[in-house]
Amino acid sequence: MGRLETADKQSVHLENEIQANIDQIFSHLERLEILSSKEPPNKRQNARLRVDQLKYDVQHLQTALRNFQHRRYTREQQERQREELLSRTFTTNDSATTIPMDESLQFNSSLQNIHHGMDDLIGGGHSVLEGLRSQRLTLKVGALPGDGEKASCFGLIQQFGTCVYVLVTSPQIVIL
């Protein structure tokens, strides 16, 4: 295994050689297991224990070989990727890379139109209120001919000063 760590180009050949040796050891261990079962009863347990210990050690060697193979494979893959990146020529993005902005632009312009429409609506309402305020100032409570009931209605309009809709049942004045 020590030679395997230092050898780069020959590592595949050495790995195959080590794998063949491990396979041969496993076959010898199977034969040892059969022979240990033929031992006398007082030595049988000790013989099986030694065979099991050898199997355990060989399995660890097999795992170490697989780990080394995995590290080698990963290292080779990284080297290939590095070489690919170094040999690759980079260009600017092609014209096929576009961002669809038509829907977003249309949505944004619709929101702006709604915003301006609301501003116009609020401005119109403000001018209506200003017109009602100016009309309230021109109407005098005692200027209209009629009874005291009409005068009290105009007094209420003048007192609250807000948009009040008054309908007087008299045929002379209807204010909405």
mmCIF file of C-alpha atoms in Angstrom, residues 63-140:
data_model
loop_
_atom_site.group_PDB
_atom_site.id
_atom_site.type_symbol
_atom_site.label_atom_id
_atom_site.label_comp_id
_atom_site.label_asym_id
_atom_site.label_seq_id
_atom_site.Cartn_x
_atom_site.Cartn_y
_atom_site.Cartn_z
ATOM 1 C CA THR A 63 -11.595 -1.086 2.375
ATOM 2 C CA ALA A 64 -8.293 0.822 2.329
ATOM 3 C CA LEU A 65 -7.788 -0.162 -1.314
ATOM 4 C CA ARG A 66 -11.287 1.015 -2.232
ATOM 5 C CA ASN A 67 -10.722 4.326 -0.413
ATOM 6 C CA PHE A 68 -7.474 4.810 -2.294
ATOM 7 C CA GLN A 69 -9.202 4.021 -5.608
ATOM 8 C CA HIS A 70 -11.912 6.541 -4.795
ATOM 9 C CA ARG A 71 -9.346 9.248 -3.928
ATOM 10 C CA ARG A 72 -7.442 8.502 -7.161
ATOM 11 C CA TYR A 73 -10.628 8.678 -9.204
ATOM 12 C CA THR A 74 -11.605 11.986 -7.576
ATOM 13 C CA ARG A 75 -8.120 13.429 -8.139
ATOM 14 C CA GLU A 76 -8.148 12.375 -11.819
ATOM 15 C CA GLN A 77 -11.604 13.852 -12.299
ATOM 16 C CA GLN A 78 -10.501 17.162 -10.770
ATOM 17 C CA GLU A 79 -7.437 17.227 -13.037
ATOM 18 C CA ARG A 80 -9.635 16.591 -16.094
ATOM 19 C CA GLN A 81 -12.006 19.384 -15.074
ATOM 20 C CA ARG A 82 -9.073 21.739 -14.442
ATOM 21 C CA GLU A 83 -7.584 20.977 -17.867
ATOM 22 C CA GLU A 84 -10.986 21.410 -19.495
ATOM 23 C CA LEU A 85 -11.426 24.812 -17.870
ATOM 24 C CA LEU A 86 -7.924 25.903 -18.854
ATOM 25 C CA SER A 87 -8.396 24.842 -22.473
ATOM 26 C CA ARG A 88 -11.876 26.312 -22.811
ATOM 27 C CA THR A 89 -12.293 29.656 -24.541
ATOM 28 C CA PHE A 90 -14.870 31.884 -22.972
ATOM 29 C CA THR A 91 -17.096 34.152 -25.043
ATOM 30 C CA THR A 92 -19.725 36.722 -24.267
ATOM 31 C CA ASN A 93 -23.335 35.699 -23.889
ATOM 32 C CA ASP A 94 -25.124 35.096 -27.154
ATOM 33 C CA SER A 95 -28.155 37.069 -28.242
ATOM 34 C CA ALA A 96 -30.459 34.196 -27.299
ATOM 35 C CA THR A 97 -30.040 35.142 -23.657
ATOM 36 C CA THR A 98 -32.832 37.650 -23.111
ATOM 37 C CA ILE A 99 -35.058 38.540 -20.245
ATOM 38 C CA PRO A 100 -38.770 38.858 -21.091
ATOM 39 C CA MET A 101 -39.718 42.289 -19.807
ATOM 40 C CA ASP A 102 -42.824 42.977 -21.906
ATOM 41 C CA GLU A 103 -45.287 41.701 -19.294
ATOM 42 C CA SER A 104 -43.496 43.483 -16.459
ATOM 43 C CA LEU A 105 -43.295 46.713 -18.439
ATOM 44 C CA GLN A 106 -46.975 46.528 -19.349
ATOM 45 C CA PHE A 107 -47.937 45.832 -15.728
ATOM 46 C CA ASN A 108 -45.821 48.764 -14.516
ATOM 47 C CA SER A 109 -47.335 51.164 -17.071
ATOM 48 C CA SER A 110 -50.844 49.996 -16.090
ATOM 49 C CA LEU A 111 -50.068 50.720 -12.445
ATOM 50 C CA GLN A 112 -48.799 54.198 -13.359
ATOM 51 C CA ASN A 113 -51.966 54.897 -15.381
ATOM 52 C CA ILE A 114 -54.111 53.827 -12.429
ATOM 53 C CA HIS A 115 -52.037 56.041 -10.133
ATOM 54 C CA HIS A 116 -52.544 59.072 -12.408
ATOM 55 C CA GLY A 117 -56.265 58.269 -12.716
ATOM 56 C CA MET A 118 -56.617 58.206 -8.922
ATOM 57 C CA ASP A 119 -54.765 61.522 -8.686
ATOM 58 C CA ASP A 120 -57.194 63.028 -11.242
ATOM 59 C CA LEU A 121 -60.182 61.608 -9.337
ATOM 60 C CA ILE A 122 -58.943 63.043 -6.041
ATOM 61 C CA GLY A 123 -58.257 66.400 -7.712
ATOM 62 C CA GLY A 124 -61.781 66.439 -9.198
ATOM 63 C CA GLY A 125 -63.295 65.674 -5.806
ATOM 64 C CA HIS A 126 -61.225 68.460 -4.266
ATOM 65 C CA SER A 127 -62.442 70.961 -6.857
ATOM 66 C CA VAL A 128 -66.076 69.895 -6.254
ATOM 67 C CA LEU A 129 -65.624 70.449 -2.520
ATOM 68 C CA GLU A 130 -64.084 73.875 -3.165
ATOM 69 C CA GLY A 131 -67.033 74.763 -5.403
ATOM 70 C CA LEU A 132 -69.503 73.732 -2.690
ATOM 71 C CA ARG A 133 -67.605 75.813 -0.149
ATOM 72 C CA SER A 134 -67.732 78.864 -2.412
ATOM 73 C CA GLN A 135 -71.469 78.341 -2.992
ATOM 74 C CA ARG A 136 -72.030 78.087 0.751
ATOM 75 C CA LEU A 137 -70.403 81.460 1.226
ATOM 76 C CA THR A 138 -72.578 83.102 -1.428
ATOM 77 C CA LEU A 139 -75.876 81.820 -0.059
ATOM 78 C CA LYS A 140 -77.226 83.898 2.711
#
